[in-house]
Amino acid sequence: MASAVEVQDLVVIRGKKTVLHGISTAVPEGRVTGLLGPSGSGKTTLMRAIVGVQRVHSGRVGVLGHPAGASALRHQVGYVTQAPSIYADLTVRENARYFASLYPGVTHRDADQAIRDVGLAEAADQLVRTLSGGQHSRASLACALLGNPRLLILDEPTVGQDPVLRDELWQRFHALAAAGTTLVVSSHVMDEARRCDRLVLIREGRVVADDTPDAVRASAGTDDLENAFLRLIRQRNEVAA
Amino acid sequence: MSATILFSTTARVLRQLTHDRRTIVMVIALPLVLLTLVYYLFQNSPGTFDRIGLVMLCVFPFVLMFLITSIAMLRERTSGTLERLLTTPLHKLDLLFGYGIAFGLLAAVQAAAATALAYWAFDMHTAGSPGLVIVIAVADAILGMALGLFFSAFAASEFQAVQFMPLVAFPQVFLCGLFVARDQMAGWLHALSTVMPLTYAVQGLQEVGGHPDPTGLMWRDLCVVVGAAVLALGLAAATLRRRTG
């Protein structure tokens, strides 16, 4: 299967701290890849490097056949940061329509559709600063769905969402993947790992596991993903020691 | 750059303002209040308001636009919207000129209101046309805005951003010839005032005040102010980095 993203020996140093210690991985096209790991493990930094907004020390990040951050990618990559980066002093609809205007051929109607897709139709004319945390991040997600990106990078999109909405969002992610979009979704909740087609587990800036959920379970010898990750981390520590 | 993105960005900035009515009212009303204060301050010394009030017409919009834009740009940076915008097809200049046009329009309304008050209510006299006063005041407001966009890059918080205002604006106001005529300043202060763009806006206004027709010096001053604004916008564009650490 073709890869939408290829990362080779990526090293990122922020300040004096090495955040990513030579990461290599590949993200398959048209699949949902979960980026999992505890808070501070380097998930966001890896995502920023894929989007091309992170200064990297060494290594290579290729995205859809271009180096990450190339101007040709700006029509093709959607990015939702952890902090919902939309305008708090505009309504949801005004935000969506503004971001829609940045992509050629994307109309007001597409913007309204994206708002419905994330379940915010009722709140479309509400100022973003008056939304709840979960609504706020869904509004941000709606803005990333505009322009029909080939690659969607979503940093913890389900945080603060109620279980029903979280389920709906995951169904939407898979629907998008079925239509050919590649998704990279980060989470620190292991419960979400089982919903991914492929998993990349990161800990302290290193890849601990990079496989399908089934293969991860099999190699750790347990059916529970949370336990599987714990075992893999312990095995790794023993090898290192 | 793209005309569509430029205009939708302008519209977006204006729309944000319309959700913040109090800011609009303050931007328009504040210079009027201060101008009124200055008028009554010099009520008993004839001719002084013609001189000081005129200069005030370009000092207020300069300072105010500097503050407003530096905070607006800082918000784009800290809220993450800037980083997001830079991952879209938007060009840096679409963003900067979008702000420029939106706040420039606001500045035009502000300058027109303040100029109207000065001429009609306070009977200010200039040899030249009030239209030229407005043109210079708007150019100066755009300069303040461009400097605000640039200096916001060096502020990590609102606390820092507001302090750039006295740092950048006050020395220019002190040395522009308002308090002490420039040819009476110590040599090094005179030299400093020569490299400060506000000096030229004030000189341009003084030319309008003293001459019935636009003078060559006035046009040169206007060009210096606009040139400095373009330079500051260029520098501001250089501070918008797609990749950060």
Coordinates of C-alpha atoms in Angstrom, one line a residue, chain A residues 28-129:
Chain A
P28 CA -0.7 4.4 4.8
E29 CA -3.0 6.2 2.4
G30 CA -6.7 6.1 2.9
R31 CA -6.5 4.8 6.4
V32 CA -7.0 6.1 10.0
T33 CA -3.6 6.0 11.7
G34 CA -3.7 6.5 15.5
L35 CA -0.8 8.3 17.1
L36 CA -0.8 7.3 20.7
G37 CA 1.3 8.0 23.7
P38 CA 1.2 9.8 27.0
S39 CA 1.1 13.5 27.3
G40 CA 4.6 15.0 26.5
S41 CA 5.7 11.9 24.4
G42 CA 6.2 14.0 21.2
K43 CA 2.9 13.4 19.4
T44 CA 2.2 17.0 18.7
T45 CA 5.7 17.7 17.6
L46 CA 5.6 14.8 15.1
M47 CA 2.3 16.1 13.8
R48 CA 3.7 19.6 13.5
A49 CA 6.6 18.2 11.6
I50 CA 4.3 16.4 9.2
V51 CA 2.3 19.6 8.6
G52 CA 5.6 21.4 8.1
V53 CA 5.4 24.0 10.8
Q54 CA 8.0 22.4 13.1
R55 CA 11.7 23.3 12.6
V56 CA 13.5 20.0 12.4
H57 CA 17.0 19.2 13.4
S58 CA 17.6 16.3 11.0
G59 CA 15.8 13.6 9.1
R60 CA 13.3 13.7 6.3
V61 CA 9.5 14.0 6.3
G62 CA 7.8 13.4 2.9
V63 CA 4.1 14.1 2.5
L64 CA 2.1 13.1 -0.6
G65 CA 5.3 13.0 -2.6
H66 CA 6.5 16.4 -1.5
P67 CA 8.8 17.5 1.4
A68 CA 6.6 18.5 4.4
G69 CA 5.5 22.1 4.3
A70 CA 5.9 22.5 0.5
S71 CA 3.5 25.1 -0.9
A72 CA 1.9 22.5 -3.1
L73 CA 0.7 20.8 0.1
R74 CA -1.2 23.8 1.4
H75 CA -4.3 22.8 -0.7
Q76 CA -4.1 19.2 0.4
V77 CA -3.3 19.0 4.1
G78 CA -5.8 19.9 6.9
Y79 CA -4.5 20.5 10.4
V80 CA -6.4 20.8 13.6
T81 CA -4.2 21.8 16.6
Q82 CA -5.0 20.8 20.2
A83 CA -5.9 24.4 21.1
P84 CA -8.9 25.0 18.8
S85 CA -7.4 27.6 16.5
I86 CA -10.4 29.5 15.2
Y87 CA -11.6 33.1 15.9
A88 CA -13.4 33.3 19.2
D89 CA -15.0 36.7 18.3
L90 CA -16.7 35.3 15.1
T91 CA -19.6 32.9 14.9
V92 CA -19.1 29.3 13.9
R93 CA -20.5 30.0 10.4
E94 CA -18.3 33.1 9.9
N95 CA -15.2 31.1 10.9
A96 CA -16.2 28.3 8.5
R97 CA -16.9 30.7 5.6
Y98 CA -13.6 32.5 6.1
F99 CA -11.6 29.3 6.1
A100 CA -13.6 28.1 3.1
S101 CA -12.7 31.3 1.2
L102 CA -9.0 30.4 1.5
Y103 CA -9.5 27.3 -0.8
P104 CA -10.4 27.8 -4.4
G105 CA -13.7 26.3 -5.4
V106 CA -14.9 25.9 -1.8
T107 CA -18.3 27.6 -1.3
H108 CA -20.4 28.9 1.5
R109 CA -22.6 25.9 1.0
D110 CA -19.6 23.6 1.7
A111 CA -18.9 25.6 4.9
D112 CA -22.5 25.1 6.1
Q113 CA -22.2 21.4 5.2
A114 CA -19.0 21.0 7.3
I115 CA -20.7 22.6 10.2
R116 CA -23.6 20.1 9.9
D117 CA -21.0 17.3 9.6
V118 CA -19.6 18.0 13.0
G119 CA -23.0 18.3 14.6
L120 CA -22.9 22.1 15.1
A121 CA -25.9 23.1 12.9
E122 CA -27.8 24.4 16.0
A123 CA -24.9 26.5 17.1
A124 CA -23.8 27.8 13.7
D125 CA -24.7 31.4 14.5
Q126 CA -23.3 31.4 18.0
L127 CA -20.0 33.3 18.7
V128 CA -17.2 30.7 19.2
R129 CA -16.2 32.2 22.6

